[in-house]
Tab-separated table of C-alpha atoms in Angstrom:
chain	number	residue	atom	x	y	z
A	134	MET	CA	8.139	-22.384	20.720
A	135	ALA	CA	11.198	-20.153	20.544
A	136	LYS	CA	14.432	-21.879	19.516
A	137	LEU	CA	17.748	-20.886	21.137
A	138	LEU	CA	21.421	-21.706	20.596
A	139	VAL	CA	24.028	-21.685	23.378
A	140	ILE	CA	27.703	-21.528	22.321
A	141	ASP	CA	30.182	-22.005	25.160
A	142	ASP	CA	33.318	-24.105	25.609
A	143	GLU	CA	32.464	-24.792	29.273
A	144	ARG	CA	30.271	-27.895	29.453
A	145	ALA	CA	28.841	-26.902	32.846
A	146	ILE	CA	27.586	-23.565	31.537
A	147	ARG	CA	26.193	-25.176	28.368
A	148	ASN	CA	24.294	-27.787	30.324
A	149	THR	CA	23.067	-25.362	32.981
A	150	LEU	CA	21.768	-22.924	30.394
A	151	ARG	CA	20.092	-25.693	28.435
A	152	GLU	CA	18.350	-27.091	31.523
A	153	VAL	CA	17.172	-23.699	32.750
A	154	LEU	CA	15.974	-22.517	29.339
A	155	GLU	CA	14.271	-25.810	28.476
A	156	PHE	CA	12.492	-25.695	31.840
A	157	GLU	CA	11.112	-22.290	30.785
A	158	GLY	CA	9.731	-23.820	27.578
A	159	TYR	CA	12.456	-22.941	25.079
A	160	GLU	CA	13.947	-25.371	22.568
A	161	VAL	CA	17.724	-25.280	23.011
A	162	ASP	CA	20.703	-26.412	20.930
A	163	VAL	CA	24.279	-26.241	22.258
A	164	ALA	CA	27.705	-25.928	20.642
A	165	GLU	CA	31.148	-26.237	22.261
A	166	ASN	CA	32.851	-23.581	20.135
A	167	GLY	CA	32.129	-20.810	17.661
A	168	LYS	CA	32.868	-22.932	14.600
A	169	ILE	CA	30.261	-25.559	15.481
A	170	GLY	CA	27.883	-22.790	16.574
A	171	LEU	CA	28.243	-21.035	13.219
A	172	GLU	CA	27.448	-24.249	11.345
A	173	LEU	CA	24.301	-24.734	13.455
A	174	ALA	CA	23.292	-21.090	12.984
A	175	LYS	CA	23.532	-21.493	9.199
A	176	LYS	CA	21.388	-24.650	9.218
A	177	ASN	CA	18.694	-23.616	11.699
A	178	LYS	CA	16.483	-20.624	12.369
A	179	TYR	CA	17.092	-19.403	15.921
A	180	ASP	CA	15.239	-16.737	17.858
A	181	LEU	CA	18.254	-16.005	20.095
A	182	ILE	CA	21.897	-17.027	20.374
A	183	TYR	CA	24.047	-16.975	23.521
A	184	SER	CA	27.759	-16.946	22.730
A	185	ASP	CA	30.788	-16.978	25.022
A	186	VAL	CA	33.459	-14.398	24.244
A	187	LYS	CA	36.566	-16.539	24.803
A	188	MET	CA	36.469	-19.881	22.941
A	189	PRO	CA	38.881	-22.011	20.928
A	190	GLU	CA	38.841	-22.192	17.102
A	191	LEU	CA	36.334	-19.355	16.615
A	192	ASP	CA	35.716	-16.979	19.518
A	193	GLY	CA	32.615	-14.866	20.149
A	194	ILE	CA	33.950	-11.751	18.437
A	195	GLU	CA	34.969	-13.736	15.349
A	196	PHE	CA	31.552	-15.408	15.382
A	197	LEU	CA	29.883	-11.981	15.331
A	198	GLU	CA	32.042	-10.863	12.432
A	199	VAL	CA	30.980	-13.771	10.194
A	200	TYR	CA	27.380	-14.303	11.444
A	201	ASP	CA	24.656	-12.579	9.394
A	202	HIS	CA	22.812	-11.369	12.534
A	203	ALA	CA	19.568	-13.052	11.531
A	204	CYS	CA	18.629	-13.096	15.231
A	205	PRO	CA	19.819	-11.356	18.421
A	206	VAL	CA	23.157	-12.506	19.878
A	207	ILE	CA	23.869	-12.085	23.612
A	208	MET	CA	27.514	-12.359	24.633
A	209	ILE	CA	28.560	-14.294	27.760
A	210	SER	CA	31.576	-12.542	29.289
A	211	GLY	CA	33.890	-13.142	32.203
A	212	HIS	CA	34.871	-10.302	34.545
A	213	GLY	CA	37.931	-9.567	32.466
A	214	ASP	CA	35.992	-9.589	29.201
A	215	ILE	CA	33.523	-6.754	29.844
A	216	GLU	CA	35.431	-4.293	27.674
A	217	THR	CA	35.512	-6.948	24.965
A	218	ALA	CA	31.792	-7.570	25.403
A	219	VAL	CA	31.051	-3.852	25.045
A	220	ASN	CA	33.101	-3.875	21.852
A	221	ALA	CA	31.031	-6.842	20.701
A	222	ILE	CA	27.842	-4.784	21.094
A	223	LYS	CA	29.382	-2.231	18.755
A	224	LYS	CA	29.841	-5.076	16.278
A	225	GLY	CA	26.170	-6.043	16.473
A	226	ALA	CA	25.637	-8.059	19.660
A	227	TRP	CA	22.211	-7.438	21.235
A	228	ASP	CA	23.516	-7.390	24.840
A	229	PHE	CA	25.910	-9.202	27.177
A	230	VAL	CA	25.616	-11.136	30.441
A	231	GLU	CA	28.429	-11.560	32.975
A	232	LYS	CA	29.749	-14.690	34.616
A	233	PRO	CA	28.814	-15.994	37.111
A	234	LEU	CA	25.363	-16.052	35.561
A	235	ASP	CA	22.404	-14.472	37.345
A	236	LEU	CA	19.675	-16.816	36.119
A	237	ASN	CA	16.778	-14.466	36.892
A	238	HIS	CA	18.458	-11.679	34.957
A	239	LEU	CA	19.300	-14.111	32.175
A	240	LEU	CA	15.680	-15.287	31.847
A	241	THR	CA	14.411	-11.700	31.728
A	242	MET	CA	16.977	-10.870	29.068
A	243	THR	CA	16.017	-13.992	27.117
A	244	LYS	CA	12.316	-13.094	27.200
A	245	ASN	CA	13.008	-9.524	26.058
A	246	ALA	CA	15.349	-10.604	23.257
A	247	VAL	CA	12.925	-13.245	21.940
A	248	GLU	CA	10.036	-10.777	22.034
A	249	HIS	CA	12.216	-8.241	20.231
A	250	ARG	CA	12.970	-10.869	17.593
A	251	HIS	CA	9.287	-11.703	17.090
A	252	LEU	CA	8.279	-8.036	16.966
A	253	SER	CA	11.012	-7.364	14.412
A	254	GLU	CA	9.722	-10.222	12.259
A	255	GLN	CA	6.157	-8.929	12.528
A	256	LEU	CA	7.305	-5.436	11.584
A	257	GLN	CA	9.241	-6.837	8.630
A	258	ARG	CA	6.191	-8.782	7.458
A	259	LYS	CA	3.979	-5.718	7.813
A	260	THR	CA	6.536	-3.622	5.938
A	261	GLU	CA	6.627	-6.189	3.142
A	262	GLU	CA	2.826	-6.258	3.046
A	263	VAL	CA	2.692	-2.457	2.850
A	264	ASN	CA	5.347	-2.392	0.129
A	265	ASN	CA	3.483	-5.071	-1.839
A	266	LEU	CA	0.267	-3.104	-1.439
A	267	LYS	CA	2.006	0.072	-2.578
A	268	ARG	CA	3.359	-1.763	-5.627
A	269	LYS	CA	-0.113	-3.081	-6.435
A	270	VAL	CA	-1.640	0.373	-6.025
A	271	ALA	CA	1.092	1.946	-8.152
A	272	GLU	CA	0.533	-0.733	-10.787
A	273	LYS	CA	-3.223	-0.180	-10.671
A	274	ASN	CA	-2.784	3.577	-11.063
A	275	ARG	CA	-0.390	3.433	-13.994
A	276	MET	CA	-1.347	5.525	-16.977
A	277	ILE	CA	-0.487	3.404	-20.003
A	278	GLY	CA	0.224	5.040	-23.343
A	279	GLU	CA	2.625	7.259	-25.260
A	280	SER	CA	0.183	9.194	-27.441
A	281	ALA	CA	0.250	12.999	-27.518
A	282	ALA	CA	-3.190	13.069	-25.871
A	283	ILE	CA	-2.120	11.023	-22.852
A	284	ALA	CA	1.259	12.801	-22.647
A	285	LYS	CA	-0.657	16.083	-22.261
A	286	VAL	CA	-2.621	14.639	-19.322
A	287	ARG	CA	0.600	13.424	-17.670
A	288	ASP	CA	2.178	16.847	-18.093
A	289	ILE	CA	-0.746	18.623	-16.412
A	290	ILE	CA	-0.746	16.110	-13.543
A	291	ASP	CA	2.970	16.699	-12.920
A	292	LYS	CA	2.494	20.472	-12.915
A	293	VAL	CA	-0.625	20.526	-10.760
A	294	ALA	CA	-0.158	17.669	-8.257
A	295	GLN	CA	2.061	19.569	-5.801
A	296	THR	CA	-0.290	22.561	-5.671
A	297	GLU	CA	-3.492	22.939	-3.640
A	298	ALA	CA	-5.513	23.831	-6.750
A	299	ARG	CA	-8.866	22.110	-7.226
A	300	VAL	CA	-9.106	19.998	-10.360
A	301	MET	CA	-12.083	19.134	-12.557
A	302	ILE	CA	-11.498	15.874	-14.438
A	303	THR	CA	-13.753	15.295	-17.447
A	304	GLY	CA	-14.097	12.456	-19.920
A	305	GLU	CA	-16.327	9.651	-21.059
A	306	ASN	CA	-17.141	6.648	-18.869
A	307	GLY	CA	-14.274	4.148	-18.702
A	308	THR	CA	-11.495	6.544	-19.715
A	309	GLY	CA	-9.687	6.419	-16.364
A	310	LYS	CA	-10.726	9.623	-14.597
A	311	GLU	CA	-10.279	7.939	-11.212
A	312	VAL	CA	-6.693	7.008	-12.170
A	313	VAL	CA	-5.964	10.682	-12.833
A	314	ALA	CA	-7.391	11.581	-9.413
A	315	ARG	CA	-5.281	8.959	-7.644
A	316	LEU	CA	-2.129	10.107	-9.432
A	317	LEU	CA	-2.819	13.709	-8.406
A	318	HIS	CA	-3.090	12.548	-4.799
A	319	GLU	CA	-0.041	10.239	-4.923
A	320	LYS	CA	2.177	12.988	-6.340
A	321	SER	CA	0.919	15.633	-3.896
A	322	ALA	CA	2.193	16.730	-0.481
A	323	ARG	CA	-0.952	15.066	0.933
A	324	ALA	CA	0.031	11.595	-0.296
A	325	ASN	CA	0.592	10.231	3.225
A	326	ASN	CA	-2.881	11.347	4.314
A	327	PRO	CA	-6.205	9.801	3.263
A	328	MET	CA	-7.714	9.952	-0.190
A	329	VAL	CA	-11.474	9.521	0.214
A	330	GLU	CA	-13.570	8.731	-2.858
A	331	VAL	CA	-17.297	9.423	-3.189
A	332	ASN	CA	-19.394	8.271	-6.135
A	333	CYS	CA	-22.077	10.946	-6.100
A	334	ALA	CA	-24.233	9.011	-8.583
A	335	ALA	CA	-24.341	5.869	-6.398
A	336	ILE	CA	-25.726	7.512	-3.239
A	337	PRO	CA	-29.464	8.260	-2.909
A	338	SER	CA	-30.192	12.002	-2.845
A	339	GLU	CA	-31.724	11.771	0.648
A	340	LEU	CA	-28.476	10.322	2.017
A	341	ILE	CA	-25.843	12.315	0.118
A	342	GLU	CA	-25.657	15.156	2.686
A	343	SER	CA	-25.122	12.677	5.519
A	344	GLU	CA	-22.520	10.862	3.424
A	345	LEU	CA	-20.574	14.034	2.682
A	346	PHE	CA	-20.975	15.995	5.909
A	347	GLY	CA	-21.835	13.347	8.526
A	348	HIS	CA	-24.737	13.314	10.953
A	349	MET	CA	-25.619	13.320	14.627
A	350	LYS	CA	-27.348	10.504	16.453
A	351	GLY	CA	-31.141	10.739	16.074
A	352	SER	CA	-31.020	13.348	13.291
A	353	PHE	CA	-33.058	11.018	11.054
A	354	THR	CA	-34.441	7.479	11.048
A	355	GLY	CA	-31.518	5.073	11.120
A	356	ALA	CA	-29.026	7.551	12.575
A	357	VAL	CA	-28.213	5.398	15.603
A	358	LYS	CA	-24.893	7.097	16.375
A	359	ASP	CA	-22.795	10.138	15.467
A	360	ARG	CA	-20.980	9.657	12.186
A	361	ALA	CA	-18.234	11.631	10.445
A	362	GLY	CA	-18.818	12.399	6.775
A	363	LYS	CA	-16.402	12.141	3.878
A	364	PHE	CA	-15.152	15.706	4.302
A	365	GLU	CA	-14.061	14.963	7.874
A	366	GLN	CA	-12.622	11.575	6.906
A	367	ALA	CA	-10.498	13.275	4.241
A	368	ASP	CA	-9.217	15.989	6.590
A	369	GLY	CA	-5.575	16.674	5.750
A	370	GLY	CA	-5.883	14.665	2.559
A	371	THR	CA	-7.841	14.563	-0.679
A	372	LEU	CA	-11.573	14.241	-1.339
A	373	PHE	CA	-12.472	12.883	-4.776
A	374	LEU	CA	-16.050	13.661	-5.806
A	375	ASP	CA	-16.688	11.318	-8.718
A	376	GLU	CA	-19.720	11.918	-10.940
A	377	ILE	CA	-20.112	15.404	-9.431
A	378	GLY	CA	-22.654	16.221	-12.159
A	379	ASP	CA	-25.165	13.909	-10.462
A	380	LEU	CA	-25.086	15.801	-7.166
A	381	SER	CA	-28.433	17.325	-6.135
A	382	LEU	CA	-28.775	21.126	-6.094
A	383	ALA	CA	-29.272	21.085	-2.317
A	384	ALA	CA	-26.063	19.124	-1.808
A	385	GLN	CA	-24.268	21.368	-4.314
A	386	ALA	CA	-25.105	24.394	-2.149
A	387	LYS	CA	-23.573	22.734	0.916
A	388	VAL	CA	-20.459	21.628	-0.989
A	389	LEU	CA	-20.041	25.203	-2.219
A	390	ARG	CA	-20.252	26.503	1.350
A	391	ALA	CA	-17.725	23.911	2.521
A	392	LEU	CA	-15.313	25.017	-0.198
A	393	GLN	CA	-15.811	28.708	0.598
A	394	GLU	CA	-15.553	28.440	4.379
A	395	ASN	CA	-13.378	25.321	4.771
A	396	GLU	CA	-15.876	24.048	7.301
A	397	ILE	CA	-18.850	21.694	7.404
A	398	THR	CA	-21.906	21.111	9.564
A	399	ARG	CA	-23.163	17.619	10.276
A	400	VAL	CA	-26.809	16.836	9.616
A	401	GLY	CA	-28.717	17.474	12.831
A	402	SER	CA	-26.064	19.745	14.346
A	403	ASP	CA	-25.601	23.513	14.536
A	404	LYS	CA	-21.875	23.180	15.245
A	405	THR	CA	-19.370	23.820	12.451
A	406	THR	CA	-16.176	21.812	12.028
A	407	LYS	CA	-13.083	23.112	10.244
A	408	VAL	CA	-11.704	20.827	7.522
A	409	ASN	CA	-8.518	20.955	5.476
A	410	VAL	CA	-9.336	19.102	2.292
A	411	ARG	CA	-8.196	19.291	-1.304
A	412	VAL	CA	-11.165	18.559	-3.553
A	413	LEU	CA	-10.869	16.810	-6.903
A	414	ALA	CA	-14.021	16.325	-8.965
A	415	ALA	CA	-14.862	14.265	-12.032
A	416	THR	CA	-17.786	13.988	-14.392
A	417	ASN	CA	-18.767	12.506	-17.739
A	418	LYS	CA	-21.353	15.254	-18.214
A	419	ASN	CA	-21.010	18.571	-20.030
A	420	LEU	CA	-21.354	20.844	-17.017
A	421	PRO	CA	-21.786	24.116	-18.974
A	422	GLU	CA	-24.802	22.476	-20.623
A	423	GLU	CA	-26.058	21.284	-17.211
A	424	ILE	CA	-25.670	24.859	-15.904
A	425	ALA	CA	-27.763	26.174	-18.813
A	426	LYS	CA	-30.471	23.614	-17.975
A	427	GLY	CA	-30.448	24.666	-14.316
A	428	ASN	CA	-29.094	21.308	-13.129
A	429	PHE	CA	-25.722	22.525	-11.865
A	430	ARG	CA	-24.643	25.622	-9.975
A	431	GLU	CA	-22.394	27.914	-11.989
A	432	ASP	CA	-20.655	29.229	-8.861
A	433	LEU	CA	-19.790	25.684	-7.761
A	434	PHE	CA	-18.513	24.888	-11.248
A	435	HIS	CA	-16.094	27.809	-11.113
A	436	ARG	CA	-14.977	26.801	-7.613
A	437	LEU	CA	-14.136	23.291	-8.818
A	438	ASN	CA	-12.895	24.041	-12.332
A	439	VAL	CA	-9.645	25.769	-11.340
A	440	ILE	CA	-7.567	23.268	-13.332
A	441	PRO	CA	-9.496	21.325	-15.987
A	442	ILE	CA	-8.104	17.977	-17.125
A	443	HIS	CA	-9.807	16.196	-20.000
A	444	VAL	CA	-9.083	12.468	-20.211
A	445	PRO	CA	-9.184	11.423	-23.872
A	446	ALA	CA	-11.477	8.681	-25.093
A	447	LEU	CA	-9.837	5.560	-26.490
A	448	HIS	CA	-10.756	6.478	-30.062
A	449	GLU	CA	-8.653	9.624	-29.571
A	450	ARG	CA	-5.564	7.564	-28.728
A	451	LEU	CA	-5.746	4.443	-30.895
A	452	GLU	CA	-1.945	4.358	-31.121
A	453	ASP	CA	-1.898	3.403	-27.425
A	454	ILE	CA	-3.897	0.200	-27.979
A	455	PRO	CA	-0.830	-2.067	-28.562
A	456	LEU	CA	0.680	-0.936	-25.214
A	457	LEU	CA	-2.649	-1.287	-23.433
A	458	VAL	CA	-3.184	-4.783	-24.874
A	459	GLU	CA	0.283	-5.901	-23.757
A	460	TYR	CA	-0.225	-4.412	-20.284
A	461	PHE	CA	-3.656	-5.973	-19.755
A	462	ALA	CA	-2.524	-9.343	-21.145
A	463	GLN	CA	0.398	-9.498	-18.702
A	464	GLN	CA	-1.797	-8.330	-15.798
A	465	ILE	CA	-4.620	-10.805	-16.496
A	466	CYS	CA	-2.335	-13.787	-17.122
A	467	LYS	CA	-0.424	-13.028	-13.923
A	468	GLU	CA	-3.689	-12.911	-11.962
A	469	GLN	CA	-4.713	-16.290	-13.405
A	470	GLY	CA	-1.253	-17.845	-13.041
A	471	TRP	CA	-1.041	-18.485	-16.785
A	472	LYS	CA	1.726	-18.100	-19.322
A	473	VAL	CA	1.383	-14.675	-20.939
A	474	LYS	CA	-0.471	-14.841	-24.261
A	475	SER	CA	0.473	-12.671	-27.206
A	476	PHE	CA	-1.558	-10.868	-29.849
A	477	SER	CA	-0.788	-11.050	-33.557
A	478	LYS	CA	-0.344	-7.893	-35.605
A	479	ASP	CA	-3.669	-8.415	-37.375
A	480	ALA	CA	-5.363	-8.924	-33.980
A	481	ILE	CA	-4.032	-5.553	-32.802
A	482	GLU	CA	-5.252	-3.944	-36.022
A	483	ALA	CA	-8.683	-5.521	-35.535
A	484	LEU	CA	-8.829	-4.113	-32.017
A	485	GLN	CA	-7.812	-0.662	-33.269
A	486	ALA	CA	-10.650	-0.772	-35.802
A	487	ARG	CA	-13.347	-1.097	-33.114
A	488	GLU	CA	-15.373	1.827	-31.720
A	489	TRP	CA	-14.710	1.275	-27.983
A	490	ARG	CA	-17.688	3.157	-26.587
A	491	GLY	CA	-16.762	1.751	-23.166
A	492	ASN	CA	-13.179	2.976	-23.588
A	493	ILE	CA	-10.367	1.484	-21.447
A	494	ARG	CA	-12.793	-0.448	-19.247
A	495	GLU	CA	-14.340	-2.162	-22.272
A	496	LEU	CA	-10.915	-2.892	-23.786
A	497	ARG	CA	-9.758	-4.668	-20.631
A	498	ASN	CA	-12.904	-6.790	-20.545
A	499	VAL	CA	-12.389	-7.788	-24.174
A	500	ILE	CA	-8.721	-8.658	-23.587
A	501	GLU	CA	-9.696	-10.845	-20.627
A	502	ARG	CA	-12.336	-12.616	-22.743
A	503	LEU	CA	-9.859	-13.221	-25.576
A	504	ILE	CA	-7.214	-14.584	-23.208
A	505	ILE	CA	-9.716	-17.008	-21.678
A	506	LEU	CA	-11.261	-18.161	-24.951
A	507	GLY	CA	-8.397	-17.731	-27.434
A	508	GLY	CA	-5.223	-19.659	-28.212
A	509	ASP	CA	-1.633	-18.948	-27.201
A	510	THR	CA	-1.426	-16.225	-29.846
A	511	ILE	CA	-4.651	-14.259	-30.292
A	512	THR	CA	-5.561	-13.708	-33.963
A	513	ALA	CA	-7.815	-11.277	-35.794
A	514	ALA	CA	-10.274	-14.131	-36.410
A	515	GLU	CA	-10.542	-14.678	-32.642
A	516	VAL	CA	-10.996	-10.942	-32.084
A	517	ASN	CA	-13.871	-10.944	-34.569
A	518	MET	CA	-15.339	-14.100	-33.059
A	519	PHE	CA	-15.138	-13.327	-29.344
A	520	ALA	CA	-14.883	-9.521	-29.103
């Protein structure tokens, strides 16, 4: 139920407005002057305030000047106060209504103002949700470290992101290749358009063409309706082909054609569709070796490998481990609602002495395990016991 406040020094108007508005289902408070109205407005959350212009102690204009405009304010003006009411709108009033009051007009105005208030609140909540999501995404895509190896990656990202150049991201599993791809997208002119990710290794070979290029209804068993593929979904944005080295030769040929012609053809169709997509690719394989074995097309490799970015393994950037440990500890403890745990110097040294074949992904898992099983300050003995 919407809650309203009526401020007017005329008892008859206060009572009439309260009766009419309460009959329409609104909850209504009244105040006989601006001073009392201001006190009520500070204590309660209103969806709309009606305020007379001319009142003792604190008039409507003075009320507007000190009120924080948390909700719409409609001014009630006499015939001689219209110029004043218009001035009040310049000071932030939502609208004004003239005396004698036209109740039908007043009810319409009330409904519109309350709806405006609710829509504004919804928009504010959505904006906050989007901003929180953006902060979470930005936090997730942070590249932690100050080593020369990671500084080189950052430098290439900054130079390349604003271009349309295709990028081949290489590195071992768990090094953060997908983070590099997301940063390239976020820093590009396409950032407000979709970034579509495809894990080429996770899709069966018989379905990869449909996944990438889409299909028409009835083109194969299970194709019950037309479906856009990842290239079409990423139109205007970025397509990230993760584990590109696992793509079948047949699919490689179609990807090559899409890159050459900037168009795709859905499975089961003879119609081509233009697409505007920036392609980023990533792999943990040595593609020149895969080319020599006949597993990867050399022409596709050269199409994708315009800008190569190699993401270093963790053993190549051991000096970043203290920063990574601190970052993951804060992140994990925040997720669990715990007080942040610290790591002793010998614990950090013990972590730096490990091989880390799983790289950053393995390090985070170990940090989470130590935080759950260890004490307030993680020691080297706990690292050796639980890691």
